[in-house]
Structures are given as C-alpha cells and as structure tokens.
JSON list of C-alpha atoms and ligand atoms in Angstrom, two decimals:
[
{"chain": "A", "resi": 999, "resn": "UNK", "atom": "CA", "xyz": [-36.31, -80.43, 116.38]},
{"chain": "A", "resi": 1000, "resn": "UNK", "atom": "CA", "xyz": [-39.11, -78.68, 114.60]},
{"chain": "A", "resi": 1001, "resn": "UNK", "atom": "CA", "xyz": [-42.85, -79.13, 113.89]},
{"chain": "A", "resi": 1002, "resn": "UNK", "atom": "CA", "xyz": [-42.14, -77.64, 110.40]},
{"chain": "A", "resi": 1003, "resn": "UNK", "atom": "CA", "xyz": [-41.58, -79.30, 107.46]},
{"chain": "A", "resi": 1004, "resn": "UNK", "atom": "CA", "xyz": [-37.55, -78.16, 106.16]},
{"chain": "A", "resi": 1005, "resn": "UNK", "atom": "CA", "xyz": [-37.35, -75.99, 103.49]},
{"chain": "A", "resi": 1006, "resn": "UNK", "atom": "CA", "xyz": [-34.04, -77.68, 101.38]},
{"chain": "A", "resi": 1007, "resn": "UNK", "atom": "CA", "xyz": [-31.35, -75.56, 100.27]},
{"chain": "A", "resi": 1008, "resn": "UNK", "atom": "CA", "xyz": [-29.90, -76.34, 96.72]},
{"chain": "A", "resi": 1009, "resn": "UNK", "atom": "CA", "xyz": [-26.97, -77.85, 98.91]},
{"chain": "A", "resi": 1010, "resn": "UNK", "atom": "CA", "xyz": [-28.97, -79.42, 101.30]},
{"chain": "A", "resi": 1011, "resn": "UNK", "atom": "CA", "xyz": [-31.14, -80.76, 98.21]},
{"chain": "A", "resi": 1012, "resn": "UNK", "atom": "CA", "xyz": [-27.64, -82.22, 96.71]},
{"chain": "A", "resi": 1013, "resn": "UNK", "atom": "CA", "xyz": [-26.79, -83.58, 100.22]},
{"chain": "A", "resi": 1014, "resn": "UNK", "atom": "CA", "xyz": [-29.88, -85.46, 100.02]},
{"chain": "A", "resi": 1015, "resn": "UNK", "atom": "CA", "xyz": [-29.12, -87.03, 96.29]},
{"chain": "A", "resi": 1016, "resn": "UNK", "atom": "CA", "xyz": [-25.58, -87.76, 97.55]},
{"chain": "A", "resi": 1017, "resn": "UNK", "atom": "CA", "xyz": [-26.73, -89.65, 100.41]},
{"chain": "A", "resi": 1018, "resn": "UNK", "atom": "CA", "xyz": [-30.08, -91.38, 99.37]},
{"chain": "A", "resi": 1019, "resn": "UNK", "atom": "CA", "xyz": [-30.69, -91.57, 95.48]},
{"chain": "A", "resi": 1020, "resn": "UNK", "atom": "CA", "xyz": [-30.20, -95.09, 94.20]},
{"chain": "A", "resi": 1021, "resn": "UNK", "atom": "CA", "xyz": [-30.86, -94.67, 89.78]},
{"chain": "A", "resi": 1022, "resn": "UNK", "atom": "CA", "xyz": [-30.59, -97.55, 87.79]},
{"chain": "A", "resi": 1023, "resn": "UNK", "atom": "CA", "xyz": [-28.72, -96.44, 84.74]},
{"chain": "A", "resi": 1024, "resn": "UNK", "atom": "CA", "xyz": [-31.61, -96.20, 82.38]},
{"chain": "A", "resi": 1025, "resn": "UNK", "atom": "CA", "xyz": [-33.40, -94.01, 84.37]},
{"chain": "A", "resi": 1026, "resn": "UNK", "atom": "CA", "xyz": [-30.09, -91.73, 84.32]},
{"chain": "A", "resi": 1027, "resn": "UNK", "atom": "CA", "xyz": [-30.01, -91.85, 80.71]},
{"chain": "A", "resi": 1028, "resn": "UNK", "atom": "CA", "xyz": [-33.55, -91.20, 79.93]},
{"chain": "A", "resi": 1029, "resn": "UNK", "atom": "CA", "xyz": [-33.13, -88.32, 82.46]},
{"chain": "A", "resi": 1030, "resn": "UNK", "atom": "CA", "xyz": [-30.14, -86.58, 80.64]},
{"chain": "A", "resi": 1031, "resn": "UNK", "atom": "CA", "xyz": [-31.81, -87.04, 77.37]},
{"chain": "A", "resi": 1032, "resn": "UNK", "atom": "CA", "xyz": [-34.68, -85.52, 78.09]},
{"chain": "A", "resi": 1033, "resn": "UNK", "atom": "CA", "xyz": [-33.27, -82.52, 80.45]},
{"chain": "A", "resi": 1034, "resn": "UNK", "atom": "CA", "xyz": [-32.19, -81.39, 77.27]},
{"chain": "A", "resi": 1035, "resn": "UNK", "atom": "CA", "xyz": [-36.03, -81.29, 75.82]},
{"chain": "A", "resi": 1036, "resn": "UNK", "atom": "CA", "xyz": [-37.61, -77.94, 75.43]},
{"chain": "A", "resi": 1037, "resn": "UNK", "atom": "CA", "xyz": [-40.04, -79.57, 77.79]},
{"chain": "A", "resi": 1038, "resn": "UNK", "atom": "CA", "xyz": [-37.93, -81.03, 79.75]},
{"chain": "A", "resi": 1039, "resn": "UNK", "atom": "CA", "xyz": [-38.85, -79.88, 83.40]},
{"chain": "A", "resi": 1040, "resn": "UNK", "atom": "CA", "xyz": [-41.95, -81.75, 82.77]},
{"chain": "A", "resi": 1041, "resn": "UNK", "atom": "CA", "xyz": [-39.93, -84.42, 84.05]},
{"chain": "A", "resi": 1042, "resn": "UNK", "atom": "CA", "xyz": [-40.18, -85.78, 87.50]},
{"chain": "A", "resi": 1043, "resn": "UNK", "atom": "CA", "xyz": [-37.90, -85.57, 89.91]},
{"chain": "A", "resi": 1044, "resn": "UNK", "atom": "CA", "xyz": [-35.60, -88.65, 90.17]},
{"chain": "A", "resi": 1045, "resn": "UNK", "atom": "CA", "xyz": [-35.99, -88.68, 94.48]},
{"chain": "A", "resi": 1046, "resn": "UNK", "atom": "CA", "xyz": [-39.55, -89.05, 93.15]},
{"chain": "A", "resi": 1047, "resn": "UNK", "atom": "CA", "xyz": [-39.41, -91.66, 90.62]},
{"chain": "A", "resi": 1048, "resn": "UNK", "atom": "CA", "xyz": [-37.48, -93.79, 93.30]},
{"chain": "A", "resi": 1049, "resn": "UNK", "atom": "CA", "xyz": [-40.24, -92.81, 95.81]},
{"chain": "A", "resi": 1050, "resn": "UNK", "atom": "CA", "xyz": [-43.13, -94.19, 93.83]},
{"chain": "A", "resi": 1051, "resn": "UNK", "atom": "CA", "xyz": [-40.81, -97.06, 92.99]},
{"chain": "A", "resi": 1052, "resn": "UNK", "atom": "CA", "xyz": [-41.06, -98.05, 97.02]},
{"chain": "A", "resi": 1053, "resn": "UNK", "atom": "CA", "xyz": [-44.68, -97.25, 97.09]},
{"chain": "A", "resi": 1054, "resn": "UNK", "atom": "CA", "xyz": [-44.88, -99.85, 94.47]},
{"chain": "A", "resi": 1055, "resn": "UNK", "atom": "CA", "xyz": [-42.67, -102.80, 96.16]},
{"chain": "A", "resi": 1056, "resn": "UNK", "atom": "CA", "xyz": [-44.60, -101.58, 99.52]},
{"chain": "A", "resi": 1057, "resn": "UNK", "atom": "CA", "xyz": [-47.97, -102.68, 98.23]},
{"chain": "A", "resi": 1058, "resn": "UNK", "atom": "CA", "xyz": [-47.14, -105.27, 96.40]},
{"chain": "A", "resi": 1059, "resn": "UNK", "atom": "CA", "xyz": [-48.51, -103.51, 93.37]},
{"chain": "A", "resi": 1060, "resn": "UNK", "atom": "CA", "xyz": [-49.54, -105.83, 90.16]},
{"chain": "A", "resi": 1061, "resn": "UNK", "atom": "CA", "xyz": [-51.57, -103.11, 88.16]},
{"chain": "A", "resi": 1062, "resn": "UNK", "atom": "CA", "xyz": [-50.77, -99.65, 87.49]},
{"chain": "A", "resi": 1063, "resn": "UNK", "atom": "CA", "xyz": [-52.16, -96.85, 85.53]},
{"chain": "A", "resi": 1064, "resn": "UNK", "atom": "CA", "xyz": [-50.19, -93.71, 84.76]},
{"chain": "A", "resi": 1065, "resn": "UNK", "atom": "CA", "xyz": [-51.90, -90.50, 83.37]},
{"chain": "A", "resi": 1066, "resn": "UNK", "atom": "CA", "xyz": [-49.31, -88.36, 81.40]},
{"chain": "A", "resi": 1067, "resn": "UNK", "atom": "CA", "xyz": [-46.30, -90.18, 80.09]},
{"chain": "A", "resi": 1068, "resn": "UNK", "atom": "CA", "xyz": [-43.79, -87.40, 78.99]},
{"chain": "A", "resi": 1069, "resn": "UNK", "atom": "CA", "xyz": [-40.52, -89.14, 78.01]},
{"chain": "A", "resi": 1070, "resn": "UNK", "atom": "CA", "xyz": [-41.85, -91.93, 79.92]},
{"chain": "A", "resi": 1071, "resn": "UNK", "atom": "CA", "xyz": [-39.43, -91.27, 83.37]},
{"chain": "A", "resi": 1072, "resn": "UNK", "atom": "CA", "xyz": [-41.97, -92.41, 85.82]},
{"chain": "A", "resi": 1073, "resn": "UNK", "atom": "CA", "xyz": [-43.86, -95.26, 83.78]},
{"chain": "A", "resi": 1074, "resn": "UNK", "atom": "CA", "xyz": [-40.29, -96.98, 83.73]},
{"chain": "A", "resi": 1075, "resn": "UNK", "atom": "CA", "xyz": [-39.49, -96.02, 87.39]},
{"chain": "A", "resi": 1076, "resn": "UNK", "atom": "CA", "xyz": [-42.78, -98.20, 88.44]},
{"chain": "A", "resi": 1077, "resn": "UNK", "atom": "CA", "xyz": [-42.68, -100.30, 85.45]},
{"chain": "A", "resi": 1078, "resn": "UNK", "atom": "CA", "xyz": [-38.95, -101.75, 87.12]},
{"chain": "A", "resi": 1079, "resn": "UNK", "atom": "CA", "xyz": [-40.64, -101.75, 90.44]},
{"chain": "A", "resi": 1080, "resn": "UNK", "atom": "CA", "xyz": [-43.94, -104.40, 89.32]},
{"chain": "A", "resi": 1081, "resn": "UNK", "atom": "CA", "xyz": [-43.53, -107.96, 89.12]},
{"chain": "A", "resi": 1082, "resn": "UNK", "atom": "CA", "xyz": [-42.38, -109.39, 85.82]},
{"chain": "A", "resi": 1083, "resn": "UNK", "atom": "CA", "xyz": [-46.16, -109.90, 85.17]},
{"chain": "A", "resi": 1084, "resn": "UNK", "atom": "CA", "xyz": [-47.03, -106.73, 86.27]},
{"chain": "A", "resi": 1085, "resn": "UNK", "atom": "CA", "xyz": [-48.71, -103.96, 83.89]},
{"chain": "A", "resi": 1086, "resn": "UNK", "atom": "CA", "xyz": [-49.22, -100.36, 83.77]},
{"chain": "A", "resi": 1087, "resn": "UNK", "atom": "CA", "xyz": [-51.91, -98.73, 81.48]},
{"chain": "A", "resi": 1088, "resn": "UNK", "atom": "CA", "xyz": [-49.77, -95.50, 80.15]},
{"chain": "A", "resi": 1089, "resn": "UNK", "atom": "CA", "xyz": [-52.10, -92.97, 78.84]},
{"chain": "A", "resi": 1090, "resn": "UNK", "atom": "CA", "xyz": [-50.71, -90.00, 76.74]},
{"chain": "A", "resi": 1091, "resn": "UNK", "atom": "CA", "xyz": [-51.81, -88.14, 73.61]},
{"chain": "A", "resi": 1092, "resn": "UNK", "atom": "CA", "xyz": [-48.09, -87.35, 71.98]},
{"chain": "A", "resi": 1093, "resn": "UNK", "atom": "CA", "xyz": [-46.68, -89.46, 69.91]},
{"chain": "A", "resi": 1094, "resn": "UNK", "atom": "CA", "xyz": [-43.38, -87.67, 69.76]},
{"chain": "A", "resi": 1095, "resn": "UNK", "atom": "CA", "xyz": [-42.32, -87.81, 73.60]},
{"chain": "A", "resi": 1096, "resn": "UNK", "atom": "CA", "xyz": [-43.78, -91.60, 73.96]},
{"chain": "A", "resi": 1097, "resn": "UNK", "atom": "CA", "xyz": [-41.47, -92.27, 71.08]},
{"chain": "A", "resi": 1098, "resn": "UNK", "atom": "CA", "xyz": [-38.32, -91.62, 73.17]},
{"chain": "A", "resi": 1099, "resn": "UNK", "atom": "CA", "xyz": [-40.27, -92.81, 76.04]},
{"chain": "A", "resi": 1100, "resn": "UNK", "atom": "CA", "xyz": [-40.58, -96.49, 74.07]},
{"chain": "A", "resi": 1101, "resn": "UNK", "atom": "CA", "xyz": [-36.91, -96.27, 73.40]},
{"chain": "A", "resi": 1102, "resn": "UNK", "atom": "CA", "xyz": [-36.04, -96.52, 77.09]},
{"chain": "A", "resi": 1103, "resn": "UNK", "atom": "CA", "xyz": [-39.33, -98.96, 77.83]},
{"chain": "A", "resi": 1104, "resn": "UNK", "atom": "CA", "xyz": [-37.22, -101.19, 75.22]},
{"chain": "A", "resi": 1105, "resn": "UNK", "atom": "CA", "xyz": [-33.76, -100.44, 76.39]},
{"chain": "A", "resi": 1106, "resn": "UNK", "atom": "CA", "xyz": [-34.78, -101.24, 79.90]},
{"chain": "A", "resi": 1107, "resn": "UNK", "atom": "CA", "xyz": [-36.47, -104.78, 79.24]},
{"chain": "A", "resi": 1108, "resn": "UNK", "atom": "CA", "xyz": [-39.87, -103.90, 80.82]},
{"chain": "A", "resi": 1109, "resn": "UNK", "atom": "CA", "xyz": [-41.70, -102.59, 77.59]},
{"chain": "A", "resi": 1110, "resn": "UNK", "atom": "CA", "xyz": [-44.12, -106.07, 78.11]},
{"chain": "A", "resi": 1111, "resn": "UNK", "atom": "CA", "xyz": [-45.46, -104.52, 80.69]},
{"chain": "A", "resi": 1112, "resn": "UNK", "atom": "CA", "xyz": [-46.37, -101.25, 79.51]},
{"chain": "A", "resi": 1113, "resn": "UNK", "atom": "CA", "xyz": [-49.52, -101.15, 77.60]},
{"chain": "A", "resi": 1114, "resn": "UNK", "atom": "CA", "xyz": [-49.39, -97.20, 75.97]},
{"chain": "A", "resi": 1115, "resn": "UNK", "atom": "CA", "xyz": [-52.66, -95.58, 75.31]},
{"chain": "A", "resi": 1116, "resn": "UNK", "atom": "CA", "xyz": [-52.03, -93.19, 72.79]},
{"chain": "A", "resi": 1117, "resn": "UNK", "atom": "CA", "xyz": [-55.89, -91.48, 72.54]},
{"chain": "A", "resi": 1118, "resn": "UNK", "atom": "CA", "xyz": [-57.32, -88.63, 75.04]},
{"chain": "A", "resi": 1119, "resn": "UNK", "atom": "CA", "xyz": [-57.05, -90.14, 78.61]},
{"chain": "A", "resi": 1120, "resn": "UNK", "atom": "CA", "xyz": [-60.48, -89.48, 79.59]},
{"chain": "A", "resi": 1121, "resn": "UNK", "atom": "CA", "xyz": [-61.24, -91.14, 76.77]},
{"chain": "A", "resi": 1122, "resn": "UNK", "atom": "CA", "xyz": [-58.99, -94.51, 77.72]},
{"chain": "A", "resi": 1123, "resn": "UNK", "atom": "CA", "xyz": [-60.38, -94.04, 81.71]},
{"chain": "A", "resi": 1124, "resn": "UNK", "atom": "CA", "xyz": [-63.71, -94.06, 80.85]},
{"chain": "A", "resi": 1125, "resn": "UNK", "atom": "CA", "xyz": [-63.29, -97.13, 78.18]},
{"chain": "A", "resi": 1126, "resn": "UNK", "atom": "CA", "xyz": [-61.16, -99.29, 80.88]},
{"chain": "A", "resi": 1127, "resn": "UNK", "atom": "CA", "xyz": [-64.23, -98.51, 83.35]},
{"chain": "A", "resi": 1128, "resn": "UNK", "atom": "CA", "xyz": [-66.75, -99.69, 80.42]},
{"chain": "A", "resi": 1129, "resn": "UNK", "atom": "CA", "xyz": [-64.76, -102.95, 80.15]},
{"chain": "A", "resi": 1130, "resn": "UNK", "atom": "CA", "xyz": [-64.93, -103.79, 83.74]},
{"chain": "A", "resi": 1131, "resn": "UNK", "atom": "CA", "xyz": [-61.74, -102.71, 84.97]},
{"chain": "A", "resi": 1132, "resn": "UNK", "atom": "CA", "xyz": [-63.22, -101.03, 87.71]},
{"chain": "A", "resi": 1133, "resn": "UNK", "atom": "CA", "xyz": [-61.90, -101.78, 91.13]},
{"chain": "A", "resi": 1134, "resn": "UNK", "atom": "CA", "xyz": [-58.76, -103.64, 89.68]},
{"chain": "A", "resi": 1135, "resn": "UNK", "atom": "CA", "xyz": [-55.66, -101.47, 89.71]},
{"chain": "A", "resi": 1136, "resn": "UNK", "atom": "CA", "xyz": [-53.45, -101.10, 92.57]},
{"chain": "A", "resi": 1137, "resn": "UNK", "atom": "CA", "xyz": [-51.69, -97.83, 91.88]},
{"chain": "A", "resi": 1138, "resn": "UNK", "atom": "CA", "xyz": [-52.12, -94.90, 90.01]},
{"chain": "A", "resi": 1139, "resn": "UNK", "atom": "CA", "xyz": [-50.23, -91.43, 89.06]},
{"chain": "A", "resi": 1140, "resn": "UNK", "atom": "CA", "xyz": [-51.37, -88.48, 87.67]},
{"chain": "A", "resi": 1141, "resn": "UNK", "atom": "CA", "xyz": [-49.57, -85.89, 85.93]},
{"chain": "A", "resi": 1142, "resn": "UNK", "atom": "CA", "xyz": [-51.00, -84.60, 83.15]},
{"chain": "A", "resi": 1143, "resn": "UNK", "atom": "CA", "xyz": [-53.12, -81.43, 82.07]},
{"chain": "A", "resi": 1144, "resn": "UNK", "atom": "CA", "xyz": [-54.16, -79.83, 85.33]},
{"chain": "A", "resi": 1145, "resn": "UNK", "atom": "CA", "xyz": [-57.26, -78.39, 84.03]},
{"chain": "A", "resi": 1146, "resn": "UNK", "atom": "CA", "xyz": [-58.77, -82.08, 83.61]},
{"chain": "A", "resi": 1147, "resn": "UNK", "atom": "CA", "xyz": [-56.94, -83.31, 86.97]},
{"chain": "A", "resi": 1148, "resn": "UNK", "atom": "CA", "xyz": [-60.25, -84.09, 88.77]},
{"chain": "A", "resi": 1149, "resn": "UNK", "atom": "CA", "xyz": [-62.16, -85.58, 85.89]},
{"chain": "A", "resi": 1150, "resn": "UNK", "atom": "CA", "xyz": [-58.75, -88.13, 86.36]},
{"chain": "A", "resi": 1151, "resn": "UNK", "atom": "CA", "xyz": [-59.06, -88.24, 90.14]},
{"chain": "A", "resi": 1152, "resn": "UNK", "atom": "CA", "xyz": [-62.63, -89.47, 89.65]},
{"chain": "A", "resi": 1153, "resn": "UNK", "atom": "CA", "xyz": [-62.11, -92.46, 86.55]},
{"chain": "A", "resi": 1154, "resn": "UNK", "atom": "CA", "xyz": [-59.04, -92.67, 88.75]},
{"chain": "A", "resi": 1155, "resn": "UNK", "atom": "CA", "xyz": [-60.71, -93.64, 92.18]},
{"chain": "A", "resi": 1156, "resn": "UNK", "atom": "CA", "xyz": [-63.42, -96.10, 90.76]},
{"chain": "A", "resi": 1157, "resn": "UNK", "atom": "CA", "xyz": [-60.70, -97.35, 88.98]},
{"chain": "A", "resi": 1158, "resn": "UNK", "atom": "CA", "xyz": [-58.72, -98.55, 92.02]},
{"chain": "A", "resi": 1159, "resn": "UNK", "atom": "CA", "xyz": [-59.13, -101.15, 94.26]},
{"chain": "A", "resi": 1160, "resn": "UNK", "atom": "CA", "xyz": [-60.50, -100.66, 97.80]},
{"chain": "A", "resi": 1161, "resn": "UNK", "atom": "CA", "xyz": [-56.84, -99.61, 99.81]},
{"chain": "A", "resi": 1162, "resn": "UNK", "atom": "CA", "xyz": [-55.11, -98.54, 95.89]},
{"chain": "A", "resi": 1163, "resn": "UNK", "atom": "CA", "xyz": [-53.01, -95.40, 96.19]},
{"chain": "A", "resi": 1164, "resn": "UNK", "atom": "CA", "xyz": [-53.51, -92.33, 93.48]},
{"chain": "A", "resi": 1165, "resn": "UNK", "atom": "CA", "xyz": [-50.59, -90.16, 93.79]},
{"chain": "A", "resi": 1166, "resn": "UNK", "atom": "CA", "xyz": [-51.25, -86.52, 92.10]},
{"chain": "A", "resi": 1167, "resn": "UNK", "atom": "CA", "xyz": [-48.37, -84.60, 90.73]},
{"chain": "A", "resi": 1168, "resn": "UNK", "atom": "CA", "xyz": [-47.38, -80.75, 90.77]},
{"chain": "A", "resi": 1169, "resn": "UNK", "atom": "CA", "xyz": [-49.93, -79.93, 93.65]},
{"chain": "A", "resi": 1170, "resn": "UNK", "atom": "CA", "xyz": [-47.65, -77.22, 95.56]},
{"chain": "A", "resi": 1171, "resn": "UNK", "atom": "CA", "xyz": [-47.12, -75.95, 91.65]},
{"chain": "A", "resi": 1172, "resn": "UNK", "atom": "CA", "xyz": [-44.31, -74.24, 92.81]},
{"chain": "A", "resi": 1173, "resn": "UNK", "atom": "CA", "xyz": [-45.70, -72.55, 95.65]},
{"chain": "A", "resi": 1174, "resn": "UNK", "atom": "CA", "xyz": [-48.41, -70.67, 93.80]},
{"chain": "A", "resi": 1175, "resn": "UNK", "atom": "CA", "xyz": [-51.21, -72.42, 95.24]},
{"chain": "A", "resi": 1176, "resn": "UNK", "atom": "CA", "xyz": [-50.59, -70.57, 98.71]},
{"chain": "A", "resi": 1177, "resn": "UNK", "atom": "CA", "xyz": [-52.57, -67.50, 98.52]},
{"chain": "A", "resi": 1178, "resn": "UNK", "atom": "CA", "xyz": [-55.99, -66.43, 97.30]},
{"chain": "A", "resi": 1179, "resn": "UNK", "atom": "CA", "xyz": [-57.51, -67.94, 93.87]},
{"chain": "A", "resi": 1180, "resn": "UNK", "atom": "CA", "xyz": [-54.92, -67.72, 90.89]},
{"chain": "A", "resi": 1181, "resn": "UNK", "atom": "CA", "xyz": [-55.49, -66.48, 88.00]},
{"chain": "A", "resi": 1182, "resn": "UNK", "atom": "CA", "xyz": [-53.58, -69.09, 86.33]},
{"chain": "A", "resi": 1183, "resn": "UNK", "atom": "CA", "xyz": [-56.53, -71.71, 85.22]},
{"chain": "A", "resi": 1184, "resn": "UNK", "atom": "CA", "xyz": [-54.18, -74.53, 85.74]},
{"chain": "A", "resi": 1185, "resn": "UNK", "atom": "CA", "xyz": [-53.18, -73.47, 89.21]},
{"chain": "A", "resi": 1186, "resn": "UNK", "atom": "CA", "xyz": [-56.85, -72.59, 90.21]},
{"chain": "A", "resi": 1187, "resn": "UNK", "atom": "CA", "xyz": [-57.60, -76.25, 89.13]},
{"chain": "A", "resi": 1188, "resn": "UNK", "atom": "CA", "xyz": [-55.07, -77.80, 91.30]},
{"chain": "A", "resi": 1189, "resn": "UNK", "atom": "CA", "xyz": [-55.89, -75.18, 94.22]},
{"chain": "A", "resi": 1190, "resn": "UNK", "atom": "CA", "xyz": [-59.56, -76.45, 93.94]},
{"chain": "A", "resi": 1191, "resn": "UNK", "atom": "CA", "xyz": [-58.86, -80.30, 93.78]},
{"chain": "A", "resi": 1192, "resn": "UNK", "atom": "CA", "xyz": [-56.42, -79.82, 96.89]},
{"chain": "A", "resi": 1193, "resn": "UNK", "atom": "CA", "xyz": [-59.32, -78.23, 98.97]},
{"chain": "A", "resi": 1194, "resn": "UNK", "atom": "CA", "xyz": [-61.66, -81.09, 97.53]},
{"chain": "A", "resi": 1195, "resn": "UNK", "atom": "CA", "xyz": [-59.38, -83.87, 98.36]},
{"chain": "A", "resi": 1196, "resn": "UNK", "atom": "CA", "xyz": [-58.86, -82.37, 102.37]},
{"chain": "A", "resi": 1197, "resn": "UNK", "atom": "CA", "xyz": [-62.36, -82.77, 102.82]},
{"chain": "A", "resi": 1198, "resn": "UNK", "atom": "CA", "xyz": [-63.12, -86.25, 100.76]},
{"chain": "A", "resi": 1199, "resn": "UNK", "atom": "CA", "xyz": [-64.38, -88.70, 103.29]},
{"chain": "A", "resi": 1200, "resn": "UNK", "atom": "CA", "xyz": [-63.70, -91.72, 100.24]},
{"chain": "A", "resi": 1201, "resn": "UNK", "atom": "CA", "xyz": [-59.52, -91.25, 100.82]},
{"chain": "A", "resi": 1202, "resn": "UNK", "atom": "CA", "xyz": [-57.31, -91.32, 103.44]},
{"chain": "A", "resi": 1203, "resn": "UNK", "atom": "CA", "xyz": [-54.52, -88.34, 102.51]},
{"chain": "A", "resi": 1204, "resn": "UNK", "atom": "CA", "xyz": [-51.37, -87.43, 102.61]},
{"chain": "A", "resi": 1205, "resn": "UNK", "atom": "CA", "xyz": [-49.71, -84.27, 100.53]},
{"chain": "A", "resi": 1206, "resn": "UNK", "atom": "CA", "xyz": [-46.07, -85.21, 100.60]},
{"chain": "A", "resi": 1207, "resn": "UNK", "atom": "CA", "xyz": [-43.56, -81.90, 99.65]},
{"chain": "A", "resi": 1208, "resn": "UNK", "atom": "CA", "xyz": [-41.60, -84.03, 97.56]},
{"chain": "A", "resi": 1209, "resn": "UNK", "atom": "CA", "xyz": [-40.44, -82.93, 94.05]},
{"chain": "A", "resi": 1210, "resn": "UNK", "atom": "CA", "xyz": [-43.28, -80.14, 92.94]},
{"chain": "A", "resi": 1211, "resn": "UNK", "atom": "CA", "xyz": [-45.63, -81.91, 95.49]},
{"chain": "A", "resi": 1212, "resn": "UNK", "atom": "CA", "xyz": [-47.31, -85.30, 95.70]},
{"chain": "A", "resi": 1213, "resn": "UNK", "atom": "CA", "xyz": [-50.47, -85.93, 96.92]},
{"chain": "A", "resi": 1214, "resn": "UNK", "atom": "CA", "xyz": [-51.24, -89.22, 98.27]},
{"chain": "A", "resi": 1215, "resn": "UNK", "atom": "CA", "xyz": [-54.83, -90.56, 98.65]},
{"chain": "A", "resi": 1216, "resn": "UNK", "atom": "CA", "xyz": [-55.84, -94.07, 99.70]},
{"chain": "A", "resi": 1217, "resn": "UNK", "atom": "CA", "xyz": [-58.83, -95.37, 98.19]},
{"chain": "A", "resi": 1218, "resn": "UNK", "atom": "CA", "xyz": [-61.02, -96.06, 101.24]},
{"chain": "B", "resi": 2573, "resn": "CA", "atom": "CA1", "xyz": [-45.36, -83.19, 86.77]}
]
C-alpha cells in the first residue's frame, strides 16, 4: 500500500489499456488518423477521452462546451456520452483540423449535437455569456492555448451551472510545472492557474494525473 500516487511504467501503462480501455471504433479511427498529424500529440489520451465520457453519464450532462477541438477526439468522446438531445458548443479557430474533426462528428452519427464555433474562443465565451447562457452548461473542457487558459477558466465558470464540472487539460505539462517559475510562457501560465485554482474558494478541486494531467473543479 502506498500514500503515493504510482508512477506507470510503459508496461504497466499497456497493462492498464489491456485491462480497462473500452474505444468505440470511431474513436480508434480518428485516433490513428490523426497520430499520424504533425500535431498529432495534441491529441488526448484515449484512457482520457473514456474518462470524461463517465464524467458525462455520471452527471447526467445535457450541455457541454469544449475549448480547443484539434481533430475533434474529445468533442466526439463526450458528444457519444450526452443524450441524443444533448449539445456541446466546440470552439476552435482552425479550419483544417475541425475539417477531419467533422468527418468523424459525421461518421459517428452525433454531428447534431455539435454546434462548432469556428471564431477566437474568447470571442464565442464572451458572446454565449451576452446571450444569456450563463449558468446553463453542465460540463466543460479546456484544452487550448495555455497562455489564455484563465481568461477560459473565468467565461468558463460563469458559464456553468452551480455543481458543473470544468476539467483543464495539460496541467502537469509533462512534469515541468514542478520546480521554480518556467521560462516557458505557456508553462508559467498553467503553473500560475494551478496555484490560483488551489486556493479558489468558488470550486471544489481535484487534479487527477491522468493523461498530461486533468484538473477537475466543481463549480460551487
Ligand atoms: Ca491537451
């Protein structure tokens, strides 16, 4: 027994797919494809995608809003997890990787309830806010430009329903966020929201060492 979290071998790591990942086809598809991307470890982890996929069924989620769509991996992992009148609010500014991310939307009969923001998503936050969307969305995941991570958090949070879940990608970055300030400006962003969030009386949190590291934080 140990009070530490386990640090997983590559085997151990494998162990755990073996025994525990369940990926609808699709998702294996649009995962192959886009391995192959330049970009391509943008991508989440597939443990992950079917870990936000229970987080979804657990709350019951109807409304979603993702920040940063890729190849669109993790909008279809929650978009197959919401009702078939559920919706997520994809925001993304490339045209080229929500292209291929469409393809599988389509492929995977769930693209009705994807509504892609192609536009800055600051800009699509703060315009869902202006039209009274506040308070309405039940689940919400950002991974996206880290710089701008906490300008998301905070459309984000008054976005979300009192008790809706934001879950925050990359925040162990690898393990570069141990140690002093980084010189990296994305990593110094994420280092700074991380110490925000610990002492944010408005969540309850969680920072989960799945994938690159998820933070979880419970709208209060
Ligand atoms: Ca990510």
């Amino acid at each position: 027994m140990s009070r530490a979290t386990l640090a997983l071998t590559p085997e151990l790591h494998q162990y755990l797919l073996d025994v525990s990942l369940r990926e609808p086809a699709v998702l294996q598809l649009l995962r192959e494809e886009t391995a192959g991307h330049p970009k391509g470890k943008m991508q989440i982890a597939p443990e992950q995608g079917q870990f936000m996929a229970l987080l979804v069924k657990l709350m019951q989620a109807r409304k979603a809003l993702e920040v940063g769509v890729f190849t669109g991996y993790s909008s279809l992992a929650i978009a197959l997890a919401l009702p078939d009148d559920g919706q997520i609010i994809a925001c993304d500014i490339s045209e080229e990787f929500t292209t291929i991310a469409t393809r599988y939307w389509q492929a995977a009969g769930v693209a009705h309830k994807i509504d892609l923001r192609l536009a800055p998503a600051a800009d699509t936050l703060a315009h869902l806010i202006a039209s009274g969307e506040h308070g309405t969305f039940d689940i919400a995941f950002i991974d996206a430009d880290k710089e701008m991570y906490d300008s998301y958090y905070e459309y984000t949070l008054r976005l979300l329903r009192p008790g809706g879940l934001v879950l925050i990608d990359n925040v162990l970055r690898g393990g570069a966020v141990a140690g002093p300030p980084s010189d990296n400006s994305e990593t110094a962003a994420i280092q700074r929201l991380n110490v925000k969030l610990h002492h944010d009386p408005r969540i309850r949190l969680s920072l989960v060492p799945i994938g690159d590291g998820l933070t979880l934080a419970q709208k209060i």
